[in-house]
Coordinates of C-alpha atoms in Angstrom, one line a residue:
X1 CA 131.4 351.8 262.0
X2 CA 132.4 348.4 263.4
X3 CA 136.2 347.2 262.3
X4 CA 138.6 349.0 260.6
X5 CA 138.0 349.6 256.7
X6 CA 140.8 348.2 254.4
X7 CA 142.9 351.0 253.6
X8 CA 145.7 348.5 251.4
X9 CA 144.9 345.7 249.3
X10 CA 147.1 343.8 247.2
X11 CA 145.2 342.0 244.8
X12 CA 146.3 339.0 242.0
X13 CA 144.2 338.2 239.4
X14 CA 144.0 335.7 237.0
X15 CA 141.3 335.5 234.1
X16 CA 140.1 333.1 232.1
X17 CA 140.8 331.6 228.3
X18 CA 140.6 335.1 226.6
X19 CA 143.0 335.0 223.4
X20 CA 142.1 338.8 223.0
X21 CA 143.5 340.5 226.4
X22 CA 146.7 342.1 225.3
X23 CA 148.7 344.3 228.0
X24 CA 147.4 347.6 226.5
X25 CA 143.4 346.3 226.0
X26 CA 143.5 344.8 229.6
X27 CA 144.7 348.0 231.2
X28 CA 141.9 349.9 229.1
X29 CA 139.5 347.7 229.6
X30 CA 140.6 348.1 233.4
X31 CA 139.9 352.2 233.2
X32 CA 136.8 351.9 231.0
X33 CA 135.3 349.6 233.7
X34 CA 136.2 351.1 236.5
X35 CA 134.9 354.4 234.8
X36 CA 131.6 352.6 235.2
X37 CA 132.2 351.5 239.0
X38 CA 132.7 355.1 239.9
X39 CA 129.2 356.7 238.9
X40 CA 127.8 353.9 240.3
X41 CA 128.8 354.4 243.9
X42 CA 129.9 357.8 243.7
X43 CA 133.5 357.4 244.6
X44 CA 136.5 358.6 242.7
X45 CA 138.8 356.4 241.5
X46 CA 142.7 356.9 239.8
X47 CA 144.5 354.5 237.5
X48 CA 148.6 354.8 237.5
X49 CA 152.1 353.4 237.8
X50 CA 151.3 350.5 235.3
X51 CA 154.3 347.8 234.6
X52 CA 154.7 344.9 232.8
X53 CA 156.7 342.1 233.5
X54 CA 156.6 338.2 231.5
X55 CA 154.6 336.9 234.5
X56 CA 152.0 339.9 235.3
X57 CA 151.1 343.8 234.5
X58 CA 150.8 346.1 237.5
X59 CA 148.6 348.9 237.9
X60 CA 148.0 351.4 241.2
X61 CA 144.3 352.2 241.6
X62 CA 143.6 355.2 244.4
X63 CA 139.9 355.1 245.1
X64 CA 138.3 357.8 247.3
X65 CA 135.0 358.4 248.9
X66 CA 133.9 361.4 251.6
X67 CA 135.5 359.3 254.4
X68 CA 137.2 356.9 253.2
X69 CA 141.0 356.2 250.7
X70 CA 142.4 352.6 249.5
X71 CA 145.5 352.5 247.7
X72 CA 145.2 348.8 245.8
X73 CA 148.1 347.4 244.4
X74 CA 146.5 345.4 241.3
X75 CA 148.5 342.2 239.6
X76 CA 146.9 340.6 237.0
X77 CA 148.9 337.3 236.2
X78 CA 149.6 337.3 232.7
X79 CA 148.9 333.7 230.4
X80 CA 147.9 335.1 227.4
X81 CA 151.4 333.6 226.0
X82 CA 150.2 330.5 226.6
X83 CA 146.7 330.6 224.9
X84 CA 148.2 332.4 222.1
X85 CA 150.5 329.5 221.8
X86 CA 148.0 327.0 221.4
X87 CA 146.6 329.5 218.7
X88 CA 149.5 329.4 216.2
X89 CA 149.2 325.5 216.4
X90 CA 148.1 324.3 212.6
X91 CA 144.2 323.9 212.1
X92 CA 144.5 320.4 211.5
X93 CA 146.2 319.8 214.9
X94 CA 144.0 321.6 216.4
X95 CA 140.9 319.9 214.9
X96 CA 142.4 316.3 215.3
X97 CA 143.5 317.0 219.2
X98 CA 140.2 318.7 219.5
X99 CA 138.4 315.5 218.4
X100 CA 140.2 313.4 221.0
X101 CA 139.7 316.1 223.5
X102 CA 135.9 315.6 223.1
X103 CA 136.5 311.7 223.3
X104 CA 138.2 311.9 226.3
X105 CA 135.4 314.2 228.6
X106 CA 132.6 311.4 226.7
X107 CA 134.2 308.4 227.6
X108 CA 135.7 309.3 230.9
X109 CA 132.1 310.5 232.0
X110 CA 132.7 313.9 232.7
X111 CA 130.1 315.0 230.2
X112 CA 127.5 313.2 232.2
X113 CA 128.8 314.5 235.6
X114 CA 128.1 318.1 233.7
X115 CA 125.1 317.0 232.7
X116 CA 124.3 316.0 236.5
X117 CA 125.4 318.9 238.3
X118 CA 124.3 321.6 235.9
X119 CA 123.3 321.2 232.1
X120 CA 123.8 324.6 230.5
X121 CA 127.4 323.9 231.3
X122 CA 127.3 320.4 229.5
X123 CA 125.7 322.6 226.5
X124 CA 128.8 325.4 226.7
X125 CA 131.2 322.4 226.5
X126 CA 129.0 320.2 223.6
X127 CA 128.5 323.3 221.4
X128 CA 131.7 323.9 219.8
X129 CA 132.3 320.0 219.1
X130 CA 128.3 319.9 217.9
X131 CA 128.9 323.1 215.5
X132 CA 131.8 321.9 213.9
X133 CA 130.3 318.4 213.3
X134 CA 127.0 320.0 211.8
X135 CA 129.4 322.1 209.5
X136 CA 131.3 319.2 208.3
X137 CA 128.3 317.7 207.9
X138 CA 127.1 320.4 205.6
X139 CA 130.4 320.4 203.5
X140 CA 129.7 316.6 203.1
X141 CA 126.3 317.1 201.9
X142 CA 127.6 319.6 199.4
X143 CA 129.5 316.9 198.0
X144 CA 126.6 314.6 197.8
X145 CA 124.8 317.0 196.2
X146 CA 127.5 317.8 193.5
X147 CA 127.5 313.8 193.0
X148 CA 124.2 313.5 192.4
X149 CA 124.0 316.2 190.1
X150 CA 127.2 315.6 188.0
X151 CA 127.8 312.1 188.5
X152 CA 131.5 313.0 188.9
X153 CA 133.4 311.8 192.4
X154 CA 136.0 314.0 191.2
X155 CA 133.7 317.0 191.2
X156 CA 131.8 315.4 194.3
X157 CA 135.6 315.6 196.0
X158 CA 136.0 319.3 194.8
X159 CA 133.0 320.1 196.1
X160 CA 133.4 319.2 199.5
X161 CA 136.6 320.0 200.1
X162 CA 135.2 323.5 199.1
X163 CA 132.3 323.5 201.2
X164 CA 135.4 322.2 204.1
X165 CA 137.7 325.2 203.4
X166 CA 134.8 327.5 203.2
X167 CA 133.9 325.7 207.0
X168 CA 137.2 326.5 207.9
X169 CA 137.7 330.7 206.1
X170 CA 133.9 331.6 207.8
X171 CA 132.1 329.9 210.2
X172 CA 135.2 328.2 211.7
X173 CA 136.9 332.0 213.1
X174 CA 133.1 334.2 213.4
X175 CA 131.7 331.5 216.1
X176 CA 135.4 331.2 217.7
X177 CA 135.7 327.3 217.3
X178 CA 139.1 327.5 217.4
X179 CA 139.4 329.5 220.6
X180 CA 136.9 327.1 222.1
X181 CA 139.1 324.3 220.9
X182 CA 141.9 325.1 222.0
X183 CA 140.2 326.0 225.6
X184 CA 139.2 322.3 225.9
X185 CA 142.5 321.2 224.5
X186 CA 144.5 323.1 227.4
X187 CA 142.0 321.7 229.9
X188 CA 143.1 318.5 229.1
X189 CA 146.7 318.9 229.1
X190 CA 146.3 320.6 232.3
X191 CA 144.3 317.9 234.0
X192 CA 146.4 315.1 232.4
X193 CA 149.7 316.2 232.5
X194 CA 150.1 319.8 233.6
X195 CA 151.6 322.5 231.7
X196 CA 154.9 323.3 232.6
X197 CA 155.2 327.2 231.3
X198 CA 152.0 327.9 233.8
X199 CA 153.6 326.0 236.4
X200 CA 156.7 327.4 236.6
X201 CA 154.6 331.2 236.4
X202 CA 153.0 330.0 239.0
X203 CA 156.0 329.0 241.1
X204 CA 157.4 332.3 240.6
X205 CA 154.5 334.1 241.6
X206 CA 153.7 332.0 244.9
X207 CA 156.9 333.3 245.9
X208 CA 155.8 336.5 245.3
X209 CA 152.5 336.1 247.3
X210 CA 154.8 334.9 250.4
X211 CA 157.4 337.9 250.2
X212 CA 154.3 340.1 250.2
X213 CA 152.0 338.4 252.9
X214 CA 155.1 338.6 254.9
X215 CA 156.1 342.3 254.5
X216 CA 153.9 344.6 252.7
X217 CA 151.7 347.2 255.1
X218 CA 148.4 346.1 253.4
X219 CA 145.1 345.3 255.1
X220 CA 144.0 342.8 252.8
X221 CA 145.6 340.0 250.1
X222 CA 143.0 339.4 247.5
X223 CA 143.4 336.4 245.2
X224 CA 140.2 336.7 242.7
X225 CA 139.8 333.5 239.9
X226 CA 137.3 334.2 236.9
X227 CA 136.7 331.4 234.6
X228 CA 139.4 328.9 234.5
X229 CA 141.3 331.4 235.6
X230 CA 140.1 330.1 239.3
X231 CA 141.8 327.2 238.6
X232 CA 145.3 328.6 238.2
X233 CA 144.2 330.8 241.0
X234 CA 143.8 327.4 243.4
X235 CA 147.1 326.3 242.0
X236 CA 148.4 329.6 242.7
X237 CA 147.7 329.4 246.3
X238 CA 148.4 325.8 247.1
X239 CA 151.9 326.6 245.9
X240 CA 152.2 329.3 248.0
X241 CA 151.0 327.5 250.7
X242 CA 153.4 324.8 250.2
X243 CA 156.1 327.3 250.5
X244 CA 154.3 329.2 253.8
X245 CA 152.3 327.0 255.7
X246 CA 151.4 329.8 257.8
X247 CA 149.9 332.3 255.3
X248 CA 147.0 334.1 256.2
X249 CA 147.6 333.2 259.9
X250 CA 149.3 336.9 260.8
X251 CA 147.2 340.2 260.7
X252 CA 147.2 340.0 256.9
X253 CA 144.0 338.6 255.6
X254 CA 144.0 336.5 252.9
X255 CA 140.8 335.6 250.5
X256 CA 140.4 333.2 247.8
X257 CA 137.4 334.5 245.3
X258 CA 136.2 332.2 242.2
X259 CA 133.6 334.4 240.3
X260 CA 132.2 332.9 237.1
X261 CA 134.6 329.6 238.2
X262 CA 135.2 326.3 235.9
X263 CA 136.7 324.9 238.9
X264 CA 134.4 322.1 238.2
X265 CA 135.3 321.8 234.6
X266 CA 138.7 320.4 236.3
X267 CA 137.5 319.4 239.2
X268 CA 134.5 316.8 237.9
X269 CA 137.6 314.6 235.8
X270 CA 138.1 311.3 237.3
X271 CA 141.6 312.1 235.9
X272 CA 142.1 315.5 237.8
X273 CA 143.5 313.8 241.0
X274 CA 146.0 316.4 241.3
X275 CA 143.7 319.2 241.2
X276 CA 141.4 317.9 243.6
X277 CA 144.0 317.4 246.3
X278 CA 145.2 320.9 245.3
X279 CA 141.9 322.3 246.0
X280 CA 141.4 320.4 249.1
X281 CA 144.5 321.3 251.0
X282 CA 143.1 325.4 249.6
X283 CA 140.2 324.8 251.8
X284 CA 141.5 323.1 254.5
X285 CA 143.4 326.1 255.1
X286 CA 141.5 327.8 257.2
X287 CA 143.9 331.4 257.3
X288 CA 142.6 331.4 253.9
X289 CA 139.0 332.6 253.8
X290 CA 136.8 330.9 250.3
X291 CA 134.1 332.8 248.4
X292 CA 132.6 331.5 245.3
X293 CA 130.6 333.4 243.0
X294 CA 127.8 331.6 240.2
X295 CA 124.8 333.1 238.3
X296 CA 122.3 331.5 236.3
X297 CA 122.0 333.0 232.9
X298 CA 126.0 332.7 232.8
X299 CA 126.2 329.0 231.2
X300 CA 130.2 329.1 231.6
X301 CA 129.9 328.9 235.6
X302 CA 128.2 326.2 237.5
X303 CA 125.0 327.9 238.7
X304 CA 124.1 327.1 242.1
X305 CA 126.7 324.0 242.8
X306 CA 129.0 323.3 245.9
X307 CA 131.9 322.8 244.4
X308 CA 133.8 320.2 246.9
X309 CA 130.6 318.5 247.7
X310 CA 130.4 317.6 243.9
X311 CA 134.0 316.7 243.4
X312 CA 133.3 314.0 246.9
X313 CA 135.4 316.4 248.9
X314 CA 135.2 317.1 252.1
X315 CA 132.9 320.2 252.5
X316 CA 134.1 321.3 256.4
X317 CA 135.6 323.9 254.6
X318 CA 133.6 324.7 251.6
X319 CA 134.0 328.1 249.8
X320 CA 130.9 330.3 250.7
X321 CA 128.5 330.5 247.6
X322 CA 126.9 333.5 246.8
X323 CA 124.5 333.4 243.9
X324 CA 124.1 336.8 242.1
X325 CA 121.9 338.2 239.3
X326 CA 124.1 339.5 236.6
X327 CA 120.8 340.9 235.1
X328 CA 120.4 343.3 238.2
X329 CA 124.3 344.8 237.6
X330 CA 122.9 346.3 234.3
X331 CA 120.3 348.6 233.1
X332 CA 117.6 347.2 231.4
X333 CA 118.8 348.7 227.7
X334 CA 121.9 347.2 227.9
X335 CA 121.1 344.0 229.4
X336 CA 118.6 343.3 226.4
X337 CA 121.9 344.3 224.2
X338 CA 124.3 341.7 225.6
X339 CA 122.0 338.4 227.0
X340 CA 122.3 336.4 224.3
X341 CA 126.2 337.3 224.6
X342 CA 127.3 334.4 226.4
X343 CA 130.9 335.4 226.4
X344 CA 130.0 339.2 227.2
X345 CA 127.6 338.0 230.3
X346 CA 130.5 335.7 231.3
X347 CA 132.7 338.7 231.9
X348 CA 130.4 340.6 233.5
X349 CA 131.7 339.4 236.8
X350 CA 135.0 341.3 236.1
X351 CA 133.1 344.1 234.5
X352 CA 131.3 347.4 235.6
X353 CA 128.3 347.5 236.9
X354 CA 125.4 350.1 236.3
X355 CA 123.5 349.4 239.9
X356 CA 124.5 349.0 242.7
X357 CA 124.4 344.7 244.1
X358 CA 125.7 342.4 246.2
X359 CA 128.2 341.4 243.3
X360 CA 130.2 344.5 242.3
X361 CA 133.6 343.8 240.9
X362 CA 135.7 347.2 241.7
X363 CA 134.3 347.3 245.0
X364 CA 135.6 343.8 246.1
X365 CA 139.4 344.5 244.6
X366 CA 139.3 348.9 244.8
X367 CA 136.5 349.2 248.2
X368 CA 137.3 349.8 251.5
X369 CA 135.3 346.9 252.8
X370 CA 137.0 343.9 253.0
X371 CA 135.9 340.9 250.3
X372 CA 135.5 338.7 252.8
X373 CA 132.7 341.2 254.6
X374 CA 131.3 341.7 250.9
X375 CA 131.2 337.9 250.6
X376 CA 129.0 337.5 254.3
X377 CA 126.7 340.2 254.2
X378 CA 123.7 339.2 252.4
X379 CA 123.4 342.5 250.1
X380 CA 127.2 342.6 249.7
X381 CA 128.4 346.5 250.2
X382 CA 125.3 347.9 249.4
X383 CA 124.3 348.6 252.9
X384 CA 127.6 349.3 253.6
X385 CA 127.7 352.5 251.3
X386 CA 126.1 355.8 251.5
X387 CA 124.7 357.3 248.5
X388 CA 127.6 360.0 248.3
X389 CA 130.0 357.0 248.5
X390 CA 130.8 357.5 252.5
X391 CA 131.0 354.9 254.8
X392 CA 128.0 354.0 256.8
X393 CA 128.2 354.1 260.3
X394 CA 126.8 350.8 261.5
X395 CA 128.9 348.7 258.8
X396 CA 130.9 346.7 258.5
X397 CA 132.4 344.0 261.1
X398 CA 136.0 343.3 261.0
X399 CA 137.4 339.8 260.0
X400 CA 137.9 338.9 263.5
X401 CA 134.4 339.4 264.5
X402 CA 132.8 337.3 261.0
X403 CA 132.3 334.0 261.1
X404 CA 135.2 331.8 260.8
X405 CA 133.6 328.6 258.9
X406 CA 132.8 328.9 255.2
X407 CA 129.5 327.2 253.7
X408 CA 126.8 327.1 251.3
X409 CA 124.9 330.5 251.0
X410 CA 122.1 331.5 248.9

């Protein structure tokens, strides 16, 4: 084998805009999957020591193979607080800030820049606002109907204010307008004006990143974004950077993943200056080594985009695209199940998988080869990994003998 396998990882990571991940469903969800990652690749894998404080849970994973043992240290940066905030907020602020949300990506012309770089995501971002029009719509007509029939505005008004409240009791909580709502309406606080409880999480947490990078015995620091959760995760590491210019520069590698990322979503604002120098300083640090993650079927991630190149950044120091099949992590049964999930084939990037693939991932945040080795080869870990689970012999190269400049990959 060429390099040394990664024997420690310390891994942070943020997810996206999921109301539903309470401290006791993420850690399950955390076992179930990684229930899945183990028959996969035949390796064992143990779950222990979890803690929860305000600004993360923390979990040990020991995962085994014939020749191989990591010990990962897993944080996942808790924000649910702050989603579940924006929840209790009454319907009719949400509705109304909703409304002005949508105004503000039409008239600033970020919907058109969606619609340039990738149009399924300018459909995920138009089909909350278009559902809720075409049920209002429908409560109107109910009205009209109830006019035409009884003559009455008074029963005309009754009768769509009932078809409203009906809106608002069904359709309104089964499709999860609210939660996309309220998704929207965070973006644009974030992008306008920043929200200070996430900031100051973050702020504590960059600190944390430093103390670690500067004194814990671990092979590898793994920062891994999902969703808009790549977007705190940039912030995350800007912040730290700010406090440590020099991180990532000693024998502790440090890697930046966005799977699934709506670091565009931000990023494509004309009023998200502050994200885009964020992100740019990210890059430009070159200690700090950028993969991103896309797949086609998922319409919550920019399929097949450079993400600096279309926010006019500089791309010398793009993040590394790789461009996975989510349909080849599953068996066929259960892919037919879940394709027309969109929110269930979103999260399949932090997920199980059934086959082995270049994306798997428990083996980027639990394996012993490095992410940033994953990220390179062209078939991820799969060549990497014998079929008892053991190391293969020929695989893999260390980080100081992998190319050192990021850019576009297929």
């Amino acid at each position: 084998m060429t390099g040394k396998p990664v024997a420690k990882r310390l891994v942070f990571h943020i997810g996206g805009y999921d109301p539903i991940t309470s401290s006791v469903n993420a850690q399950r969800r955390f076992e179930r999957e990684i229930a899945r990652f183990q028959r996969t690749w035949s390796v064992k894998a143990a779950v222990d020591g979890f803690h929860c404080t305000a600004d993360q849970m923390q979990w040990n994973v020991t995962t085994t193979g014939p020749d191989w043992l990591v010990e990962t240290d897993y944080r996942l940066v808790r924000w649910h607080d702050v989603i579940e905030a924006f929840g209790r907020r009454s319907i009719w602020s949400r509705i109304s800030v909703g409304i002005l949300t949508f105004l503000d990506f039409v008239m600033t012309g970020t919907l058109w820049r969606y619609l340039l770089t990738n149009w399924r995501y300018a459909g995920f971002f138009l089909y909350p606002f278009v559902m809720f029009g075409l049920l209002i719509a429908s409560a109107f007509l109910i009205g009209v109907v109830a006019f035409k029939i009884t003559g009455s505005i008074p029963i005309a008004t009754a009768g769509g204010l009932f078809g409203f409240a009906t809106v608002l009791a069904g359709p309104w909580r089964w499709l999860h307008l609210g939660d996309l709502f309220d998704d929207w309406i965070f973006s644009r606080e974030y992008i306008r004006s920043g929200n200070s409880e996430i900031e100051q999480r973050l702020e504590r947490l960059a600190a944390e990143l430093v103390v670690a990078a500067s004194n814990f015995a671990v092979d590898e620091i793994l920062v891994i974004g999902h969703s808009l959760g790549a977007v705190l995760a940039v912030d995350l590491l800007d912040r730290a950077l700010k406090l440590e210019p020099a991180l990532g520069r000693n024998k502790k590698s440090v890697t930046f993943l966005s799977v699934g990322s709506s670091i565009l979503k931000v990023g494509l604002h004309p009023k998200a200056v502050r994200f885009r120098t964020t992100i740019e300083r990210v890059a430009n640090s070159r200690a700090i080594f950028w993969g991103d993650y896309q797949a086609l079927i998922d319409i919550m991630n920019f399929y097949k985009s450079r993400p600096m190149a279309e926010m006019g950044l500089s791309t010398e120091n793009e993040a590394t695209v790789r461009v996975v099949r989510l349909s080849r992590m599953l068996d066929e049964d259960m892919y037919r199940r879940i394709r027309f999930r969109f929110f269930r084939l979103h999260c399949q990037f932090v997920s199980g998988n059934d086959r082995r693939t270049s994306y798997d991932y428990f083996m980027l945040t639990c394996g012993p080869i490095s992410a940033k080795s994953q990220t390179l080869a062209a078939d991820g870990a799969v060549s990497m990994i014998a079929d008892d689970g053991g190391l293969i012999a020929s695989a893999p190269l260390s980080d100081s003998e992998l190319p050192a400049s990021p850019g576009a990959a297929a």
